[in-house]
Amino acid sequence: MNSMDPDSVLTVVLWLCAVMLAALVALYVYLAIRKSRFNRRAAAVYKLRKEMEQSDSVLEEYLLTGETSRRLSTKEPFRMEAIQEALLHRLSISRTPEERSRIYDFAEKYFSSQYEHSLHDRQWSTRMNTLLWIEQFQMTSMEKDLLEWMNDPQCSEEEYFQILRILSKLNSHKIPEYLKGNDHDLSDSQLLQILLPLNDELQGELIAEFDQYPFRVRCSFIDSLRIRNIRSAEVLNLLERQLAGNDSELRIRALKAISNFGYLTPEATRQLVEKMEHEHDQAVEQVSWPERLMRARVMGNIREDIFVPYLEEMLGDSAYRVRQQAAESLAAYKNGLELLEKVAAGEHADRYAREMAEETLERKQYERNLA
Amino acid sequence: MSGIWLDITGTIFEILSIIIMIYVVSVSIAYVVLFFVAARKLNREKDLNESQYDQVLEEELAPPLSIIVPAYNEELNIVWSVRSLLGINYKQFEIVVVNDGSKDQTVQYLIDEFDMVEVKSRVRWSGLGKPTKPIRGIYRSLQHNNLVLVDKENGGKADALNVGINVCQYPYFASLDGDTVLDQDAFIKVMKPIMDAGPNEEIVATGGSVGIANGSYVDSGYLSRESVRLSSKPLVVMQVIEYLRAFLMGRIGLSRHNLLLIVSGAFGIFKKSWVIEVGGYEVDTVGEDMELIVRLHRRIQEKKSKAQIVYVPDPVCWTEAPEKAKILRRQRTRWHRGLYESLWRHKVMLFNPKYGKIGMISMPYFLFVELLGPVVELAGVLTVIVGIFLDTVDVRITIVLALLMLLYGSLLSMGAVLFEEWCFKRYNRVADLTRLFLFALSETFWYRPIMTLWRFEGLVQIVRRKNQGWGVWHAVVS
């Protein structure tokens, strides 16, 4: 520092100070303006939205009759925002399909040109928000634009997935095609988000060509059938076919879905019993504990007397959660509580089984008292 | 004679001042880099709609989660905290309250309130090999299937968390501080990176931003958007700025390149299998949360795994910041000791290329900038004062440089406020903004020096305690 001329150092530093001060003040002014603008706009949106939610508003009139009025203009951004929000709220509480379809029509008519435009905005979050709106309003007309943007090298990973989700909500035929491709890198949760919204037609397509899909898609698809609680002969057939398969992951998921289904054909019941009998006799290598857990759950939900001895055996299983589920399942049988009482009273060789029976009885007792 | 001495002292001070100069410049550059990394990410995400979480909230897509709540003498809050946890937006979760040998009625209150009965059969352990203090009993609620209480003998927070890890059954667990106020969607927000991780990605831990609840209105365990207020106490406002800077700038910048060494102790989610693999929480340390993260990083590097520790900028929980100087001082000296311990324990990683970026960037950053920062700052002030006496330092330049640092610090703070505004808009009045701005300007004059002194005090304590031995450590800490 000493080697330099103090005065010139001083000048440089002072200049730096001035630059920083200017930046600081500019930053503050920018923030203050942004904030007050945001607040003003939020207030305007809020006010208009409240107006729109009045029972005699133009929006309500449209939702009732389908007739639009000039006063429903979406020209100014804040009006558009308010109407978007009002419609979205309406969608979430909507009672009739007519109303829903009117809302979708409205969005198609008034929002699509704006969305087309902002889909290509430079700001990532604007594009993402637009995609979220398109999803909420299920805008079929946007499909072409979405497919185009999806294949654009500029499209980010998040947008790509978001578009997939929209396509699935629109029941696009691109979805099965996409899922068949082996190269996707989606998480299980993301796969489910795509599989859950599919309509009966696409679902039928997936069931029919089940074996052609990659392993992870098959697993998630079975989960989606369970979550959506689909009860058809085709689904049951698909699930039972998996039980006979070699892959334990698929078997576990199928068992889980079947226990939700609550029914097993006599043929499949027989096969399951045979399998357990075989494992018991041969003392062959046991299946994994999650599979045993799911078997116990299935046997509790389907309640065939033939299952009882297997459940009683499972009360002494080496895995805690299997024991717990077995006790729970037994309790669901008509004479289940008596069976558990017998076990608790010492009719089971295994101490863990007796303890589990006791604990389950205590819980059931409490539940009965509450009811 | 005095001439020679004066010369030598002069040379020493000159060298010292050059070292300090280099230090200041490199730290300033480090901050600028962090600032721009964070700015890039947050600018991309500014004004993003909250509805991105709707979908994941509706369906049962989220992996089941165990929430571990260590409790020590919490009879006043515990029932209320558990109630608010039972009402979170999440599909499948269990709550494991671990009573760490409380001397009050914590256990009894819980048993009465939630109809808890002792579990008789053997409970399934997760297999954490570490010995823990003995367990007195495990209880399950008859009202809520997903509520478990473990009563154990006192062993400190880390020990309680270890017991919780052992008892909980799901693949991910969250560790919670007793006094944390959660955002209702906190878990879903922090789990999102885990849910979005593709088949070839693995996430070991995630954490979110912590806000300061002082001055805001907390209603039955939740803090709603409209109730957020900026406290009127200067000490709290300064901490708000500090938190914004730490979370929105430091952590985002570091997390972007998997360099993050801290997930807040107030709230973090961990993959259980990894935590068990590294042996759970370390019991005899002050900063068990940071220490665990460093250990996880270490294991990731040793296994040459691609697993990640991720930070979510969304504000997910709120904590009560100390309002009294005395308590703040205790907190800061403790934090500093915790930082030191974590670094000391894993000193082999420092500048060790085997540990990749963590060894070459994160560890040195935390050592030089965070841990030794106060030493350099004090030394800097001293050299300047001595320099002025020896007339080797130009007073004018000193003053202008000080001014420059002041403006620079304020600019960074305002940068953090800007990020807050872009993404979350928690403080919704212009007046709040103005106050944040003015306080940011004043920081250098009072808050920063105080923090430097307290952090230095933490270092002094480390040296003193070392000589005394480690025995007294614990009593002071807990």
Tab-separated table of C-alpha atoms in Angstrom, chain B residues 73-458:
chain	number	residue	atom	x	y	z
B	73	ASN	CA	-39.033	-30.489	30.493
B	74	GLU	CA	-41.600	-29.396	27.930
B	75	GLU	CA	-44.804	-29.891	29.917
B	76	LEU	CA	-45.977	-26.411	28.934
B	77	ASN	CA	-45.702	-26.890	25.185
B	78	ILE	CA	-45.592	-30.551	24.418
B	79	VAL	CA	-49.300	-31.327	24.087
B	80	TRP	CA	-49.804	-28.267	21.958
B	81	SER	CA	-46.804	-29.058	19.718
B	82	VAL	CA	-47.924	-32.634	19.189
B	83	ARG	CA	-51.434	-31.453	18.369
B	84	SER	CA	-50.159	-29.068	15.739
B	85	LEU	CA	-47.920	-31.798	14.299
B	86	LEU	CA	-50.857	-34.174	14.059
B	87	GLY	CA	-52.541	-31.619	11.821
B	88	ILE	CA	-49.805	-31.192	9.233
B	89	ASN	CA	-50.464	-31.616	5.536
B	90	TYR	CA	-48.878	-34.937	4.848
B	91	LYS	CA	-50.252	-38.269	3.836
B	92	GLN	CA	-48.424	-40.838	5.911
B	93	PHE	CA	-46.323	-40.026	8.942
B	94	GLU	CA	-45.663	-41.030	12.511
B	95	ILE	CA	-44.666	-38.852	15.424
B	96	VAL	CA	-42.111	-40.196	17.864
B	97	VAL	CA	-41.832	-38.054	20.978
B	98	VAL	CA	-38.688	-38.895	22.926
B	99	ASN	CA	-38.839	-37.786	26.528
B	100	ASP	CA	-35.245	-37.215	27.573
B	101	GLY	CA	-35.662	-37.893	31.281
B	102	SER	CA	-37.714	-34.775	31.973
B	103	LYS	CA	-38.089	-33.810	35.600
B	104	ASP	CA	-41.573	-32.418	35.042
B	105	GLN	CA	-44.887	-33.880	33.895
B	106	THR	CA	-44.078	-34.112	30.178
B	107	VAL	CA	-44.737	-37.859	30.023
B	108	GLN	CA	-47.869	-37.832	32.140
B	109	TYR	CA	-49.417	-34.980	30.185
B	110	LEU	CA	-48.915	-36.854	26.922
B	111	ILE	CA	-50.243	-40.121	28.307
B	112	ASP	CA	-53.366	-38.442	29.649
B	113	GLU	CA	-54.027	-36.269	26.655
B	114	PHE	CA	-53.603	-38.874	23.940
B	115	ASP	CA	-54.695	-42.043	25.791
B	116	MET	CA	-51.306	-43.649	25.564
B	117	VAL	CA	-50.689	-47.238	26.645
B	118	GLU	CA	-47.436	-49.031	27.118
B	119	VAL	CA	-46.327	-51.243	24.249
B	120	LYS	CA	-45.780	-54.720	25.642
B	121	SER	CA	-44.332	-56.597	22.748
B	122	ARG	CA	-40.842	-56.113	21.469
B	123	VAL	CA	-40.467	-53.024	19.334
B	124	ARG	CA	-38.641	-53.231	16.050
B	125	TRP	CA	-35.324	-51.393	16.202
B	126	SER	CA	-33.778	-49.653	13.254
B	127	GLY	CA	-30.401	-51.053	14.141
B	128	LEU	CA	-28.399	-47.992	15.070
B	129	GLY	CA	-25.385	-49.613	16.682
B	130	LYS	CA	-24.643	-46.753	19.053
B	131	PRO	CA	-25.385	-47.327	22.759
B	132	THR	CA	-28.039	-44.996	24.186
B	133	LYS	CA	-29.304	-44.226	27.669
B	134	PRO	CA	-31.770	-46.864	28.938
B	135	ILE	CA	-35.375	-46.696	27.818
B	136	ARG	CA	-37.984	-46.765	30.559
B	137	GLY	CA	-40.957	-47.472	28.402
B	138	ILE	CA	-42.556	-47.099	25.004
B	139	TYR	CA	-46.148	-45.930	24.672
B	140	ARG	CA	-48.591	-45.830	21.819
B	141	SER	CA	-51.582	-43.601	21.535
B	142	LEU	CA	-54.926	-45.321	21.290
B	143	GLN	CA	-56.403	-42.191	19.737
B	144	HIS	CA	-53.803	-41.718	17.051
B	145	ASN	CA	-52.286	-44.753	15.446
B	146	ASN	CA	-49.266	-42.746	14.398
B	147	LEU	CA	-48.208	-41.315	17.746
B	148	VAL	CA	-45.504	-42.988	19.809
B	149	LEU	CA	-43.854	-41.839	23.034
B	150	VAL	CA	-40.508	-43.117	24.205
B	151	ASP	CA	-39.606	-42.443	27.821
B	152	LYS	CA	-35.876	-42.654	28.457
B	153	GLU	CA	-33.265	-41.515	30.903
B	154	ASN	CA	-31.616	-38.172	30.389
B	155	GLY	CA	-28.771	-38.147	27.898
B	156	GLY	CA	-29.029	-34.924	25.938
B	157	LYS	CA	-30.674	-34.013	22.668
B	158	ALA	CA	-28.391	-36.087	20.450
B	159	ASP	CA	-29.014	-39.183	22.548
B	160	ALA	CA	-32.759	-38.599	22.408
B	161	LEU	CA	-32.596	-38.270	18.632
B	162	ASN	CA	-30.611	-41.508	18.413
B	163	VAL	CA	-33.290	-43.316	20.381
B	164	GLY	CA	-35.903	-41.789	18.081
B	165	ILE	CA	-33.989	-43.074	15.057
B	166	ASN	CA	-33.979	-46.527	16.589
B	167	VAL	CA	-37.678	-46.596	17.315
B	168	CYS	CA	-39.101	-44.913	14.226
B	169	GLN	CA	-40.106	-47.149	11.358
B	170	TYR	CA	-40.125	-45.146	8.146
B	171	PRO	CA	-37.236	-44.666	5.701
B	172	TYR	CA	-36.995	-40.897	6.245
B	173	PHE	CA	-37.049	-39.023	9.485
B	174	ALA	CA	-37.324	-35.379	10.424
B	175	SER	CA	-35.586	-33.973	13.454
B	176	LEU	CA	-37.385	-31.128	15.132
B	177	ASP	CA	-36.615	-28.618	17.824
B	178	GLY	CA	-39.285	-28.392	20.468
B	179	ASP	CA	-39.870	-24.671	20.004
B	180	THR	CA	-40.073	-24.654	16.203
B	181	VAL	CA	-43.221	-23.332	14.565
B	182	LEU	CA	-43.811	-25.131	11.299
B	183	ASP	CA	-45.284	-23.979	8.066
B	184	GLN	CA	-48.275	-26.221	7.407
B	185	ASP	CA	-46.726	-27.457	4.184
B	186	ALA	CA	-43.236	-27.666	5.623
B	187	PHE	CA	-42.807	-31.385	5.166
B	188	ILE	CA	-44.093	-31.516	1.637
B	189	LYS	CA	-41.821	-28.647	0.638
B	190	VAL	CA	-38.748	-30.220	2.094
B	191	MET	CA	-39.642	-33.704	0.815
B	192	LYS	CA	-40.155	-32.481	-2.738
B	193	PRO	CA	-36.511	-32.879	-3.805
B	194	ILE	CA	-36.619	-36.421	-2.460
B	195	MET	CA	-39.823	-37.173	-4.332
B	196	ASP	CA	-38.456	-35.717	-7.542
B	197	ALA	CA	-35.169	-37.581	-7.364
B	198	GLY	CA	-34.904	-39.875	-10.355
B	199	PRO	CA	-33.832	-43.510	-10.219
B	200	ASN	CA	-30.164	-42.578	-10.402
B	201	GLU	CA	-30.199	-39.831	-7.823
B	202	GLU	CA	-30.051	-40.152	-4.095
B	203	ILE	CA	-30.768	-37.530	-1.499
B	204	VAL	CA	-29.350	-37.994	1.954
B	205	ALA	CA	-30.698	-34.947	3.717
B	206	THR	CA	-32.727	-31.829	3.041
B	207	GLY	CA	-33.432	-28.693	4.994
B	208	GLY	CA	-35.328	-25.460	4.493
B	209	SER	CA	-35.060	-21.831	5.519
B	210	VAL	CA	-35.699	-20.801	9.069
B	211	GLY	CA	-37.520	-17.565	9.749
B	212	ILE	CA	-37.714	-15.530	12.913
B	213	ALA	CA	-41.115	-15.589	14.532
B	214	ASN	CA	-40.626	-12.780	17.051
B	215	GLY	CA	-43.219	-10.083	16.547
B	216	SER	CA	-45.495	-12.299	14.476
B	217	TYR	CA	-48.718	-13.828	15.652
B	218	VAL	CA	-48.582	-17.603	16.019
B	219	ASP	CA	-52.016	-19.189	16.002
B	220	SER	CA	-52.325	-22.721	17.440
B	221	GLY	CA	-48.922	-23.760	16.265
B	222	TYR	CA	-48.997	-22.207	12.801
B	223	LEU	CA	-47.856	-18.931	11.392
B	224	SER	CA	-50.011	-17.783	8.511
B	225	ARG	CA	-48.876	-15.474	5.706
B	226	GLU	CA	-50.837	-12.510	6.963
B	227	SER	CA	-49.487	-12.792	10.484
B	228	VAL	CA	-45.818	-12.247	9.647
B	229	ARG	CA	-44.534	-9.018	11.164
B	230	LEU	CA	-41.085	-7.627	11.546
B	231	SER	CA	-40.192	-7.299	15.194
B	232	SER	CA	-39.638	-3.846	16.599
B	233	LYS	CA	-36.547	-4.857	18.579
B	234	PRO	CA	-33.245	-3.875	16.924
B	235	LEU	CA	-31.475	-7.013	18.068
B	236	VAL	CA	-34.188	-9.135	16.452
B	237	VAL	CA	-34.270	-7.147	13.206
B	238	MET	CA	-30.528	-7.634	12.917
B	239	GLN	CA	-30.978	-11.362	13.367
B	240	VAL	CA	-33.665	-11.347	10.683
B	241	ILE	CA	-31.177	-9.802	8.274
B	242	GLU	CA	-28.532	-12.219	9.399
B	243	TYR	CA	-30.809	-15.207	8.807
B	244	LEU	CA	-31.845	-13.945	5.388
B	245	ARG	CA	-28.225	-13.559	4.434
B	246	ALA	CA	-27.213	-16.930	5.806
B	247	PHE	CA	-30.088	-18.864	4.268
B	248	LEU	CA	-30.764	-17.096	1.010
B	249	MET	CA	-27.199	-16.330	0.106
B	250	GLY	CA	-24.840	-18.664	1.898
B	251	ARG	CA	-26.819	-21.852	1.851
B	252	ILE	CA	-28.243	-21.573	-1.616
B	253	GLY	CA	-24.835	-20.732	-2.979
B	254	LEU	CA	-23.231	-23.693	-1.235
B	255	SER	CA	-26.065	-26.152	-1.802
B	256	ARG	CA	-25.992	-25.543	-5.532
B	257	HIS	CA	-22.720	-27.402	-5.731
B	258	ASN	CA	-23.372	-29.868	-2.929
B	259	LEU	CA	-21.035	-27.964	-0.620
B	260	LEU	CA	-23.475	-27.406	2.204
B	261	LEU	CA	-22.192	-28.271	5.638
B	262	ILE	CA	-25.190	-27.210	7.701
B	263	VAL	CA	-28.803	-28.277	7.728
B	264	SER	CA	-30.582	-26.340	10.374
B	265	GLY	CA	-30.954	-28.146	13.676
B	266	ALA	CA	-34.391	-26.615	13.954
B	267	PHE	CA	-35.691	-28.679	11.065
B	268	GLY	CA	-34.146	-31.173	8.684
B	269	ILE	CA	-35.086	-34.409	6.943
B	270	PHE	CA	-32.668	-37.309	6.721
B	271	LYS	CA	-32.573	-40.648	4.994
B	272	LYS	CA	-32.450	-43.062	7.874
B	273	SER	CA	-30.280	-45.714	6.259
B	274	TRP	CA	-27.482	-43.197	5.712
B	275	VAL	CA	-27.657	-41.808	9.216
B	276	ILE	CA	-27.523	-45.325	10.632
B	277	GLU	CA	-24.606	-46.113	8.385
B	278	VAL	CA	-22.590	-43.221	9.795
B	279	GLY	CA	-23.602	-44.065	13.368
B	280	GLY	CA	-26.293	-41.509	14.191
B	281	TYR	CA	-25.813	-38.317	16.152
B	282	GLU	CA	-22.613	-37.728	18.090
B	283	VAL	CA	-23.460	-37.421	21.766
B	284	ASP	CA	-20.591	-35.423	23.243
B	285	THR	CA	-20.666	-32.389	20.970
B	286	VAL	CA	-22.353	-28.997	21.068
B	287	GLY	CA	-23.200	-28.822	17.402
B	288	GLU	CA	-24.545	-32.303	16.778
B	289	ASP	CA	-26.553	-31.188	13.738
B	290	MET	CA	-23.599	-29.766	11.829
B	291	GLU	CA	-21.356	-32.608	12.897
B	292	LEU	CA	-23.797	-35.142	11.438
B	293	ILE	CA	-23.904	-33.341	8.098
B	294	VAL	CA	-20.117	-33.221	7.902
B	295	ARG	CA	-19.977	-36.929	8.706
B	296	LEU	CA	-22.581	-37.697	6.031
B	297	HIS	CA	-20.567	-35.718	3.501
B	298	ARG	CA	-17.474	-37.566	4.545
B	299	ARG	CA	-19.139	-40.918	4.019
B	300	ILE	CA	-20.543	-39.817	0.659
B	301	GLN	CA	-17.050	-38.911	-0.480
B	302	GLU	CA	-15.484	-42.060	0.938
B	303	LYS	CA	-18.020	-44.194	-0.890
B	304	LYS	CA	-17.535	-42.073	-4.005
B	305	SER	CA	-21.291	-41.794	-4.070
B	306	LYS	CA	-23.225	-39.199	-6.020
B	307	ALA	CA	-25.680	-38.743	-3.161
B	308	GLN	CA	-26.631	-35.198	-2.287
B	309	ILE	CA	-27.514	-32.944	0.606
B	310	VAL	CA	-30.048	-30.433	-0.590
B	311	TYR	CA	-31.315	-27.134	0.687
B	312	VAL	CA	-34.749	-25.776	-0.171
B	313	PRO	CA	-34.948	-21.979	-0.031
B	314	ASP	CA	-38.631	-22.001	0.926
B	315	PRO	CA	-39.258	-20.804	4.435
B	316	VAL	CA	-40.531	-23.891	6.206
B	317	CYS	CA	-40.262	-23.106	9.846
B	318	TRP	CA	-40.065	-20.297	12.316
B	319	THR	CA	-38.106	-20.034	15.466
B	320	GLU	CA	-38.074	-17.659	18.395
B	321	ALA	CA	-34.839	-15.640	18.278
B	322	PRO	CA	-33.215	-14.460	21.503
B	323	GLU	CA	-34.281	-10.926	22.386
B	324	LYS	CA	-31.872	-10.444	25.246
B	325	ALA	CA	-28.192	-9.810	24.667
B	326	LYS	CA	-27.257	-12.269	27.374
B	327	ILE	CA	-29.033	-15.169	25.708
B	328	LEU	CA	-27.883	-14.206	22.252
B	329	ARG	CA	-24.336	-14.167	23.530
B	330	ARG	CA	-24.690	-17.632	24.987
B	331	GLN	CA	-26.165	-18.871	21.705
B	332	ARG	CA	-23.386	-17.425	19.592
B	333	THR	CA	-20.489	-18.587	21.720
B	334	ARG	CA	-22.083	-22.041	21.705
B	335	TRP	CA	-22.533	-22.045	17.934
B	336	HIS	CA	-18.927	-21.119	17.538
B	337	ARG	CA	-17.782	-23.931	19.790
B	338	GLY	CA	-20.000	-26.320	17.816
B	339	LEU	CA	-18.459	-25.142	14.562
B	340	TYR	CA	-14.995	-25.650	15.970
B	341	GLU	CA	-15.795	-29.161	17.176
B	342	SER	CA	-17.240	-30.258	13.869
B	343	LEU	CA	-14.211	-28.975	12.002
B	344	TRP	CA	-11.729	-30.379	14.514
B	345	ARG	CA	-13.276	-33.829	14.504
B	346	HIS	CA	-13.040	-34.010	10.750
B	347	LYS	CA	-9.784	-32.153	10.308
B	348	VAL	CA	-8.399	-34.894	8.047
B	349	MET	CA	-10.806	-33.693	5.391
B	350	LEU	CA	-9.288	-30.229	5.327
B	351	PHE	CA	-7.396	-29.582	2.084
B	352	ASN	CA	-7.581	-33.286	1.390
B	353	PRO	CA	-8.276	-33.860	-2.301
B	354	LYS	CA	-9.697	-37.261	-1.410
B	355	TYR	CA	-12.754	-35.427	-0.072
B	356	GLY	CA	-13.282	-33.467	-3.255
B	357	LYS	CA	-15.015	-30.130	-3.113
B	358	ILE	CA	-15.967	-30.598	0.523
B	359	GLY	CA	-12.332	-30.956	1.553
B	360	MET	CA	-10.997	-28.332	-0.793
B	361	ILE	CA	-13.713	-25.658	-0.625
B	362	SER	CA	-16.303	-26.170	2.118
B	363	MET	CA	-13.981	-27.071	4.953
B	364	PRO	CA	-11.502	-24.256	4.247
B	365	TYR	CA	-14.408	-21.831	3.862
B	366	PHE	CA	-15.841	-22.754	7.236
B	367	LEU	CA	-12.414	-22.724	8.848
B	368	PHE	CA	-11.133	-19.432	7.505
B	369	VAL	CA	-14.272	-17.408	6.948
B	370	GLU	CA	-16.574	-18.666	9.662
B	371	LEU	CA	-14.322	-19.927	12.440
B	372	LEU	CA	-11.275	-17.688	12.179
B	373	GLY	CA	-13.147	-14.668	10.859
B	374	PRO	CA	-13.403	-13.009	14.270
B	375	VAL	CA	-9.664	-13.427	14.912
B	376	VAL	CA	-8.734	-11.783	11.647
B	377	GLU	CA	-11.264	-9.021	12.131
B	378	LEU	CA	-9.938	-8.186	15.597
B	379	ALA	CA	-6.363	-8.395	14.367
B	380	GLY	CA	-7.321	-6.085	11.535
B	381	VAL	CA	-8.713	-3.475	13.884
B	382	LEU	CA	-5.628	-3.783	16.082
B	383	THR	CA	-3.143	-3.359	13.244
B	384	VAL	CA	-4.970	-0.333	12.011
B	385	ILE	CA	-4.922	1.269	15.454
B	386	VAL	CA	-1.269	0.426	15.989
B	387	GLY	CA	-0.535	1.480	12.445
B	388	ILE	CA	-2.053	4.854	13.030
B	389	PHE	CA	0.144	5.291	16.120
B	390	LEU	CA	3.215	4.209	14.222
B	391	ASP	CA	2.158	6.411	11.368
B	392	THR	CA	2.516	3.590	8.824
B	393	VAL	CA	-1.144	3.699	7.937
B	394	ASP	CA	-2.793	6.596	6.243
B	395	VAL	CA	-5.741	7.637	8.387
B	396	ARG	CA	-7.710	8.915	5.445
B	397	ILE	CA	-7.352	5.673	3.561
B	398	THR	CA	-8.317	3.733	6.659
B	399	ILE	CA	-11.495	5.693	7.027
B	400	VAL	CA	-12.430	5.372	3.392
B	401	LEU	CA	-11.680	1.651	3.402
B	402	ALA	CA	-13.847	1.272	6.474
B	403	LEU	CA	-16.586	3.113	4.638
B	404	LEU	CA	-16.161	0.785	1.700
B	405	MET	CA	-16.531	-2.284	3.906
B	406	LEU	CA	-19.599	-0.778	5.510
B	407	LEU	CA	-21.253	-0.199	2.167
B	408	TYR	CA	-20.202	-3.605	0.934
B	409	GLY	CA	-21.706	-5.343	3.964
B	410	SER	CA	-24.927	-3.386	3.640
B	411	LEU	CA	-25.116	-4.190	-0.041
B	412	LEU	CA	-24.893	-7.904	0.662
B	413	SER	CA	-27.567	-7.622	3.332
B	414	MET	CA	-29.835	-5.744	0.986
B	415	GLY	CA	-29.131	-8.372	-1.629
B	416	ALA	CA	-30.550	-10.944	0.745
B	417	VAL	CA	-33.592	-8.730	1.302
B	418	LEU	CA	-33.970	-8.573	-2.475
B	419	PHE	CA	-33.979	-12.358	-2.715
B	420	GLU	CA	-36.566	-12.527	0.016
B	421	GLU	CA	-38.712	-10.113	-1.916
B	422	TRP	CA	-38.346	-11.998	-5.180
B	423	CYS	CA	-39.309	-15.334	-3.854
B	424	PHE	CA	-41.305	-15.184	-0.658
B	425	LYS	CA	-42.535	-11.673	0.172
B	426	ARG	CA	-42.805	-12.522	3.820
B	427	TYR	CA	-42.641	-8.931	5.009
B	428	ASN	CA	-45.432	-7.262	3.147
B	429	ARG	CA	-45.145	-3.610	4.097
B	430	VAL	CA	-42.885	-0.995	2.570
B	431	ALA	CA	-42.185	0.248	6.081
B	432	ASP	CA	-40.725	-3.146	6.986
B	433	LEU	CA	-38.503	-2.913	3.954
B	434	THR	CA	-37.279	0.518	4.942
B	435	ARG	CA	-36.491	-0.676	8.436
B	436	LEU	CA	-34.561	-3.633	7.082
B	437	PHE	CA	-32.626	-1.240	4.857
B	438	LEU	CA	-31.727	1.163	7.644
B	439	PHE	CA	-30.727	-1.601	10.004
B	440	ALA	CA	-28.614	-3.186	7.308
B	441	LEU	CA	-26.764	0.123	7.052
B	442	SER	CA	-26.214	0.321	10.784
B	443	GLU	CA	-24.947	-3.220	11.122
B	444	THR	CA	-21.248	-2.430	10.870
B	445	PHE	CA	-21.377	0.046	13.727
B	446	TRP	CA	-22.766	-2.117	16.460
B	447	TYR	CA	-24.074	-5.549	15.568
B	448	ARG	CA	-21.096	-6.810	13.645
B	449	PRO	CA	-18.522	-5.806	16.307
B	450	ILE	CA	-20.612	-7.416	19.035
B	451	MET	CA	-20.926	-10.629	17.037
B	452	THR	CA	-17.192	-10.612	16.350
B	453	LEU	CA	-16.478	-10.254	20.049
B	454	TRP	CA	-18.856	-13.039	21.073
B	455	ARG	CA	-17.587	-15.382	18.431
B	456	PHE	CA	-14.074	-14.606	19.583
B	457	GLU	CA	-15.198	-15.347	23.096
B	458	GLY	CA	-16.359	-18.740	21.844
